[in-house]
Coordinates of C-alpha atoms and ligand atoms in Angstrom, one line a residue:
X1071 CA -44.0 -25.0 21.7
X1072 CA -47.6 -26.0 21.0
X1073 CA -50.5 -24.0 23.1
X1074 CA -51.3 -28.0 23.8
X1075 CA -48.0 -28.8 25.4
X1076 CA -47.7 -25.7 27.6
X1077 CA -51.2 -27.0 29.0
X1078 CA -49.7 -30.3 30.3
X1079 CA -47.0 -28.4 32.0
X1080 CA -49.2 -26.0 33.8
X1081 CA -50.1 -29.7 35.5
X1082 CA -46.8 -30.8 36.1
X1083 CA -47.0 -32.7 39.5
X1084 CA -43.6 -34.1 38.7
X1085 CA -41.7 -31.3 38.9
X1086 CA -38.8 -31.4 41.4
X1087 CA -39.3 -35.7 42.0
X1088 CA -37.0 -38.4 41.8
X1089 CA -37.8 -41.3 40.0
X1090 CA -36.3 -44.4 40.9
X1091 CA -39.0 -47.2 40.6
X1092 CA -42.5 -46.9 38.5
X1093 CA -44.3 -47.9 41.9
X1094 CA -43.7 -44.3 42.6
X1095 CA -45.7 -43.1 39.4
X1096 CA -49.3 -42.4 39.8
X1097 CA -51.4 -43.5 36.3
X1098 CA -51.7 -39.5 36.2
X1099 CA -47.6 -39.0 36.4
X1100 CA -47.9 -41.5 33.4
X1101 CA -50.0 -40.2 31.4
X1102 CA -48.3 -37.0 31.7
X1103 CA -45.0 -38.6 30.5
X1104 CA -46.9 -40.2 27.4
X1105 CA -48.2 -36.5 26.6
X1106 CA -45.3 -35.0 26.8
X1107 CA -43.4 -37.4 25.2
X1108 CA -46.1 -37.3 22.2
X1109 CA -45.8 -33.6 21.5
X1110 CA -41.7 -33.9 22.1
X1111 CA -41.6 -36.7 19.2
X1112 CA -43.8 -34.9 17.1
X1113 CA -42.1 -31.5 17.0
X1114 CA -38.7 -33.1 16.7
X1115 CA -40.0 -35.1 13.6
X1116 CA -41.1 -31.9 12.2
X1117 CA -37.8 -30.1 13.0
X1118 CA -39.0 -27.6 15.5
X1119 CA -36.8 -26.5 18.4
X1120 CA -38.1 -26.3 22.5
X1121 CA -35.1 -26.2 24.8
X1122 CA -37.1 -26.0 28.3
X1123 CA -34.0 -26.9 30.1
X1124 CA -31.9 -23.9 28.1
X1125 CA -28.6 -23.7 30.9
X1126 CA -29.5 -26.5 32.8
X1127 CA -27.4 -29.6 33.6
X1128 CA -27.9 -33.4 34.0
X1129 CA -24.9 -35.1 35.6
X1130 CA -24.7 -39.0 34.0
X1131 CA -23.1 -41.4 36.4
X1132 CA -22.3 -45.0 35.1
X1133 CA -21.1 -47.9 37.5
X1134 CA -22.3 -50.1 34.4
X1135 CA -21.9 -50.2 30.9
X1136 CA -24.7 -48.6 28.3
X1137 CA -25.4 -47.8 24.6
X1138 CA -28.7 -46.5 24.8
X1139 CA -28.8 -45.4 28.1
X1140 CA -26.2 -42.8 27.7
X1141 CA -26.6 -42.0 23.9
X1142 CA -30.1 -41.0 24.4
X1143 CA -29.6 -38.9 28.0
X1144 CA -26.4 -37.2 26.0
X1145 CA -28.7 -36.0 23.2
X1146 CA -32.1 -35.3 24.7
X1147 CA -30.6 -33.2 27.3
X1148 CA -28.3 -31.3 24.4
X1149 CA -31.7 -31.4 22.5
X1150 CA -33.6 -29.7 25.6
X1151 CA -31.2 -26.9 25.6
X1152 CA -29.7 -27.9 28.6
X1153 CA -26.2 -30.2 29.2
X1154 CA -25.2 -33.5 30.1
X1155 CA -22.0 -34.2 31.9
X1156 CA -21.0 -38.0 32.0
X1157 CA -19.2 -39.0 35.1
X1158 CA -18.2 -42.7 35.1
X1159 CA -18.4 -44.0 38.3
X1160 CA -14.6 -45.1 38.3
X1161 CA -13.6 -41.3 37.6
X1162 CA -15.1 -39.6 40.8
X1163 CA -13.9 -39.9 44.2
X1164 CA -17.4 -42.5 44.5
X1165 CA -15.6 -44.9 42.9
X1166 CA -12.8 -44.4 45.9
X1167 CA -14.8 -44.7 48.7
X1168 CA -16.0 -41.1 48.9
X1169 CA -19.8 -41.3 50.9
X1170 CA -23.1 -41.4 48.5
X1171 CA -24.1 -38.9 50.7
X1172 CA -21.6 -36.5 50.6
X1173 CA -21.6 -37.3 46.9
X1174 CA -25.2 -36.4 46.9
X1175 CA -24.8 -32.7 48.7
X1176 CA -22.0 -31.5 46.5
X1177 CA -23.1 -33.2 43.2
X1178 CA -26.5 -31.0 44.1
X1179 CA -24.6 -27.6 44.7
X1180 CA -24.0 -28.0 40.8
X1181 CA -26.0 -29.9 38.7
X1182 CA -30.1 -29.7 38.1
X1183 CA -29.9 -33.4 38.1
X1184 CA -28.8 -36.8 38.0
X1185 CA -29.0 -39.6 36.1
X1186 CA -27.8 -42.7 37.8
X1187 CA -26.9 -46.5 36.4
X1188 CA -26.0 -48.2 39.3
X1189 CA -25.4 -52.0 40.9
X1190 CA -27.3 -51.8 44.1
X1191 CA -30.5 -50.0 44.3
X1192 CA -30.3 -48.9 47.9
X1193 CA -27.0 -46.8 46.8
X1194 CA -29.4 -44.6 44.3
X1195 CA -32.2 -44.8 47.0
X1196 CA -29.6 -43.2 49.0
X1197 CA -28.4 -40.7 46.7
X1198 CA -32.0 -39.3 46.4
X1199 CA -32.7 -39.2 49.9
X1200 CA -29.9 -36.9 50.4
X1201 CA -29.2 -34.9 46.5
X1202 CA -32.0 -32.0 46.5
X1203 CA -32.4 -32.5 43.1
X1204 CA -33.9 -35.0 40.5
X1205 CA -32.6 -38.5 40.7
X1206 CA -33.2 -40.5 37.7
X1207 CA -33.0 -44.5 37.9
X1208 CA -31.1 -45.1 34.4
X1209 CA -30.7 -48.8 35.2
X1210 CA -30.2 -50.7 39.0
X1211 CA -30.1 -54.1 39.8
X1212 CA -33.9 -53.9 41.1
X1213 CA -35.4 -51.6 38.1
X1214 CA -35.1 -50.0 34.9
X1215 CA -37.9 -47.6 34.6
X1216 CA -36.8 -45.3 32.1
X1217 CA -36.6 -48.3 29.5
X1218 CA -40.4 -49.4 30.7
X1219 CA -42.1 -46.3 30.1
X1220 CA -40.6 -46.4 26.6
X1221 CA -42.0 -49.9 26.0
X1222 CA -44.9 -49.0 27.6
X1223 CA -45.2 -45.5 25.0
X1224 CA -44.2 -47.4 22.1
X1225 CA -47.1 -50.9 23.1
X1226 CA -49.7 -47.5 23.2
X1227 CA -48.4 -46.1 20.1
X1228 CA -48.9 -49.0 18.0
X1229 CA -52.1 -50.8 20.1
X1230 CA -53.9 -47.8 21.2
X1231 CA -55.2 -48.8 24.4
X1232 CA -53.6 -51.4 27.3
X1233 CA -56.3 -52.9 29.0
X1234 CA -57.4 -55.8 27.2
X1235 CA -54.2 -56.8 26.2
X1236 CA -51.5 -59.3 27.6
X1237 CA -47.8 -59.1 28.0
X1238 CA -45.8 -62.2 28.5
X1239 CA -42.3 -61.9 29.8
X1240 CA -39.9 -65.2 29.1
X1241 CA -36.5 -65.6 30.7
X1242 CA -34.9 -64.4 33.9
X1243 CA -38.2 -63.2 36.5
X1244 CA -36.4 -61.9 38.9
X1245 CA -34.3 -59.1 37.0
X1246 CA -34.8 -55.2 36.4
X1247 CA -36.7 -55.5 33.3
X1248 CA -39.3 -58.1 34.4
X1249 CA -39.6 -56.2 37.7
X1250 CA -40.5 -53.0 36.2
X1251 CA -42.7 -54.8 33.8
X1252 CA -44.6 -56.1 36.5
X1253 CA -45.1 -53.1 37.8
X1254 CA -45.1 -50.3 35.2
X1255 CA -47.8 -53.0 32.6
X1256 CA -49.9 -53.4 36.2
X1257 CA -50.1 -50.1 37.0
X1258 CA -51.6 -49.1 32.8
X1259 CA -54.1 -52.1 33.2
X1260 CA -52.3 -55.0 31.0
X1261 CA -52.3 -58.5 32.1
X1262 CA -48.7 -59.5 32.9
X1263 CA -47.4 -63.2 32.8
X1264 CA -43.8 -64.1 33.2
X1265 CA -42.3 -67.7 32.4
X1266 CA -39.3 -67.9 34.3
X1267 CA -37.9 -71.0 35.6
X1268 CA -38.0 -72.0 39.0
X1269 CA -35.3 -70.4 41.3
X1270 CA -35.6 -67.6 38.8
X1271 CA -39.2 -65.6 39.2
X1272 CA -40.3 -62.5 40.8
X1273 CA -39.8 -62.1 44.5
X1274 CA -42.5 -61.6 47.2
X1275 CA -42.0 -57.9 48.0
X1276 CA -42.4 -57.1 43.9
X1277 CA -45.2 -59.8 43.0
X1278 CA -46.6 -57.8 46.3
X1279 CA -46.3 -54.4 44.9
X1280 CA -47.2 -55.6 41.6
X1281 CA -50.6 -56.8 43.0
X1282 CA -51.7 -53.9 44.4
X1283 CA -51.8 -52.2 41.5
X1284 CA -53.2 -54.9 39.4
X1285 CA -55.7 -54.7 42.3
X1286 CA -56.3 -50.9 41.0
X1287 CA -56.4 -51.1 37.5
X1288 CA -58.4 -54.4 37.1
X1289 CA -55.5 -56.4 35.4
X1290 CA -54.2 -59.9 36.3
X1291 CA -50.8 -61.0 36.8
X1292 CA -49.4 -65.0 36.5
X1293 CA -46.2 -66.6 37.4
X1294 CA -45.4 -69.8 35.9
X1295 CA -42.6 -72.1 34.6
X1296 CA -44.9 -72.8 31.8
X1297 CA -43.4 -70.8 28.4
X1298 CA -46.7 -71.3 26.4
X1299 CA -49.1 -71.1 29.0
X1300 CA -47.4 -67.2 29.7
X1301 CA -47.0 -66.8 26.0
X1302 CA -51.0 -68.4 24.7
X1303 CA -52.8 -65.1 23.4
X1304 CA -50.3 -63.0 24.3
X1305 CA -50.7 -59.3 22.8
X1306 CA -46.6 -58.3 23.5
X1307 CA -44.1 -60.9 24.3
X1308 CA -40.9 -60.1 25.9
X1309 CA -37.9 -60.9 26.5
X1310 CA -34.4 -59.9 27.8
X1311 CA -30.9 -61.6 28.1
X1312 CA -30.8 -64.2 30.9
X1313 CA -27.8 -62.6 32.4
X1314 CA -27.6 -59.2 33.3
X1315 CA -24.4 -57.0 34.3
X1316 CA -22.8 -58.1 37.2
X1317 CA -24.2 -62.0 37.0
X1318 CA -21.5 -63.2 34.5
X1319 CA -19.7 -65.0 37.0
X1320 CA -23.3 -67.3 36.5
X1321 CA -23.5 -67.3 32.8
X1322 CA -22.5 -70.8 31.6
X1323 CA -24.9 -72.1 34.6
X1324 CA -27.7 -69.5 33.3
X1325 CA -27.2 -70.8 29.8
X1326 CA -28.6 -74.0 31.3
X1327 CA -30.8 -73.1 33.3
X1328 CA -32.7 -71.0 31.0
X1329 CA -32.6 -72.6 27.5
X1330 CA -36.0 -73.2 26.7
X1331 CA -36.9 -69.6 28.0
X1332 CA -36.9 -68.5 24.4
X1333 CA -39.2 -65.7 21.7
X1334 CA -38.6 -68.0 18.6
X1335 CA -40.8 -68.7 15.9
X1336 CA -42.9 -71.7 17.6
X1337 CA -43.5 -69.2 20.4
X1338 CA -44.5 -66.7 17.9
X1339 CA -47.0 -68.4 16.4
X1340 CA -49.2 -69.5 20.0
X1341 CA -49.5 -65.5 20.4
X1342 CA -52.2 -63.2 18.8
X1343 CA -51.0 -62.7 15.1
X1344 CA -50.3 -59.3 15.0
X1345 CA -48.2 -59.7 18.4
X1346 CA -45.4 -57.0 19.1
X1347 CA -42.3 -58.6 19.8
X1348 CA -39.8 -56.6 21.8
X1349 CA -36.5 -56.9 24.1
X1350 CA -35.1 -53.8 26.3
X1351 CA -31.3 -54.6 24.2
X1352 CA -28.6 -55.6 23.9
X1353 CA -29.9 -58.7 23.0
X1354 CA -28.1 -62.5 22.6
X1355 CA -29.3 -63.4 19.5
X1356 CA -29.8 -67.8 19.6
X1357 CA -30.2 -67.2 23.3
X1358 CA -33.3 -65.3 24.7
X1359 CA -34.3 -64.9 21.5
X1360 CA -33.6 -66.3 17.4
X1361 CA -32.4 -64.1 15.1
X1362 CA -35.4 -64.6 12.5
X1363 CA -38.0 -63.3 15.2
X1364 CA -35.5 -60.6 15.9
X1365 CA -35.6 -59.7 12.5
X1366 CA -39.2 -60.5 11.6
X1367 CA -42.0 -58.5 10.8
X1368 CA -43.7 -58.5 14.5
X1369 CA -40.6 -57.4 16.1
X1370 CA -40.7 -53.9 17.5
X1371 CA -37.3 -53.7 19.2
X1372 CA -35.6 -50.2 17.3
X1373 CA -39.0 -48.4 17.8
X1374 CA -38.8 -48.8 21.6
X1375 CA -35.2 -48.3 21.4
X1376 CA -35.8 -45.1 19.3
X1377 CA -38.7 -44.2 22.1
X1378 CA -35.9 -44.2 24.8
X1379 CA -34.7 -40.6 23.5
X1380 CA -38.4 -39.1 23.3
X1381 CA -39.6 -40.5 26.4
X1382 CA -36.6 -39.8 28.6
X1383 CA -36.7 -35.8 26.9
X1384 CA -40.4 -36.0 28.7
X1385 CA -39.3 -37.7 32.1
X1386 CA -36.2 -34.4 32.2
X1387 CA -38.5 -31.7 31.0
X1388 CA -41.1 -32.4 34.0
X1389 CA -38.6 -33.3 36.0
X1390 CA -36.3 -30.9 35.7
X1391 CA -38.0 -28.0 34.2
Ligands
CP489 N1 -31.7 -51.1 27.2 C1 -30.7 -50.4 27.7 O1 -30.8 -49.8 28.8 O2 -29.6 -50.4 27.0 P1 -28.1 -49.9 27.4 O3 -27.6 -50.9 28.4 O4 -27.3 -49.9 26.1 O5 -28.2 -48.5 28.0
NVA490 N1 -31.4 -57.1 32.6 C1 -30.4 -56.4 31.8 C2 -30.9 -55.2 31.2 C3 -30.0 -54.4 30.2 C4 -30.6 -53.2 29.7 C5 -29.2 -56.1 32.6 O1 -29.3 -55.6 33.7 O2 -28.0 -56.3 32.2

């Protein structure tokens, strides 16, 4: 452990916290996560050990499916020193009717923490209010802040800065990943435009919270139908699938409604030139996105998936450390 790293723990206001939506980060708490997660890569790349959370343990609960989600918790927890334990939903007594929140009390009495991929937002909102130990949002049908502050890491890693630049989001506006967008870009200062169609953008209560902290860091944020006027100039355009887990009853009726809403090559080419191109995965290849831009030399998509593992090592070690 570098002298350097040991400083930004000495500051660690997120000891202890839940984090459940980026609304609840300050551009401090950020920061601090970006730190962290800078030294964390950097002494992994160079084979060096730190295992802060040395007989600790993260308990992994999963309502949904998940490839990175779960790959990267497993490891960077085994990587930390510490454990992870994954509990499928479907396995505990949750998944037959036992209360969050006696769920909450005894999960608490022996784990340092949870991680949580759930349906309903309220139900991890109530498993924080009543676990006295870190909850961490790995996914809900209202956010997905762990996979933002990656994006947002791995945007700084190769742009160096955020204000200035623009981020257009194409496809569904009114899912996890273009909420926490919203919020997590605002809140760093990048201008934010989502093409959704109509029916299909950002609510009131997140275009609300969304404003207030474009309000703070001097960025803008537009909503339109309009995929080239969010995509003109853009700096980072993203996309994700256009149905998410536990919408594919809708999916031939999304497949309509969204075709158009598309990163392809015609897109690619109203942006800045040296646009990133990335997508939270799994990704519909032909769908959201064409397999060329995919595969092209803008696209970014395995470095933010990579940047899951380091960032989410970060978010446990303040957490949880
Ligand atoms: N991006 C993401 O969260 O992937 P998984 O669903 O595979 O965890
Ligand atoms: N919006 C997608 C994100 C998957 C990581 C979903 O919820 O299925």
């Amino acid at each position: 452990m570098s002298t350097n790293a040991y400083s930004v723990y000495e500051l660690n206001s997120l000891k202890g916290r839940d984090l459940l939506s980026l609304y609840d980060l300050s551009r401090q708490d950020i920061d601090m996560i970006f730190k962290t997660a800078e030294t964390l890569k950097t002494m992994q790349k160079m084979g060096a050990e730190y295992k802060p959370l040395k007989g600790k343990t993260l308990g992994l609960v999963f309502e949904k499916s998940s490839t990175r989600t779960r790959v990267s918790f497993e490891v960077g927890i085994w990587q930390l020193g510490g454990y992870g334990l994954f509990l499928s939903k479907n396995d505990l007594q949750l998944g037959r009717g036992e209360p969050i929140k006696d769920t909450a009390r005894v999960l608490s009495r022996y784990l340092d923490g949870i991680m949580i991929r759930a349906y309903r937002h309220s139900e991890v909102e109530e498993l924080a209010q009543y676990a006295d130990i870190p909850i961490i949002n790995g996914l809900t049908d209202l956010y997905h802040p762990c996979q933002v502050l990656a994006d947002l890491f791995t945007i700084y890693e190769k742009k160096k800065k955020f204000s200035g630049l623009k981020l257009a989001f194409v496809g569904d506006g009114d899912n996890n990943m273009s909420n926490s967008l919203l919020l997590g870009g605002s809140k760093v200062g990048m201008d934010i435009s989502v093409a959704s169609p109509m029916g299909y953008q950002p609510t009131d209560m997140i275009l609300k919270k969304a404003q207030e902290c474009a309000k703070l860091s001097g960025s803008k944020i537009t909503i339109t139908d309009d995929v080239y006027e969010a995509c003109k100039g853009a700096d980072v355009l993203y996309t994700d699938v256009w149905t998410s887990m536990g919408q594919e009853e809708e999916q031939e009726q999304r497949k309509q409604i969204f075709s158009g809403y598309q990163i392809n090559s015609e897109i690619l080419k109203i942006a800045n030139e040296d646009a990133l191109v990335m997508h939270c995965l799994p990704a519909h290849r032909g769908e959201e996105i064409t397999d060329e831009v995919m595969e092209g030399p803008n696209s970014v998509v395995f470095d933010e998936a990579e940047n899951r593992l380091h960032v989410q090592k970060s978010i446990m070690s303040l957490l949880m450390g």
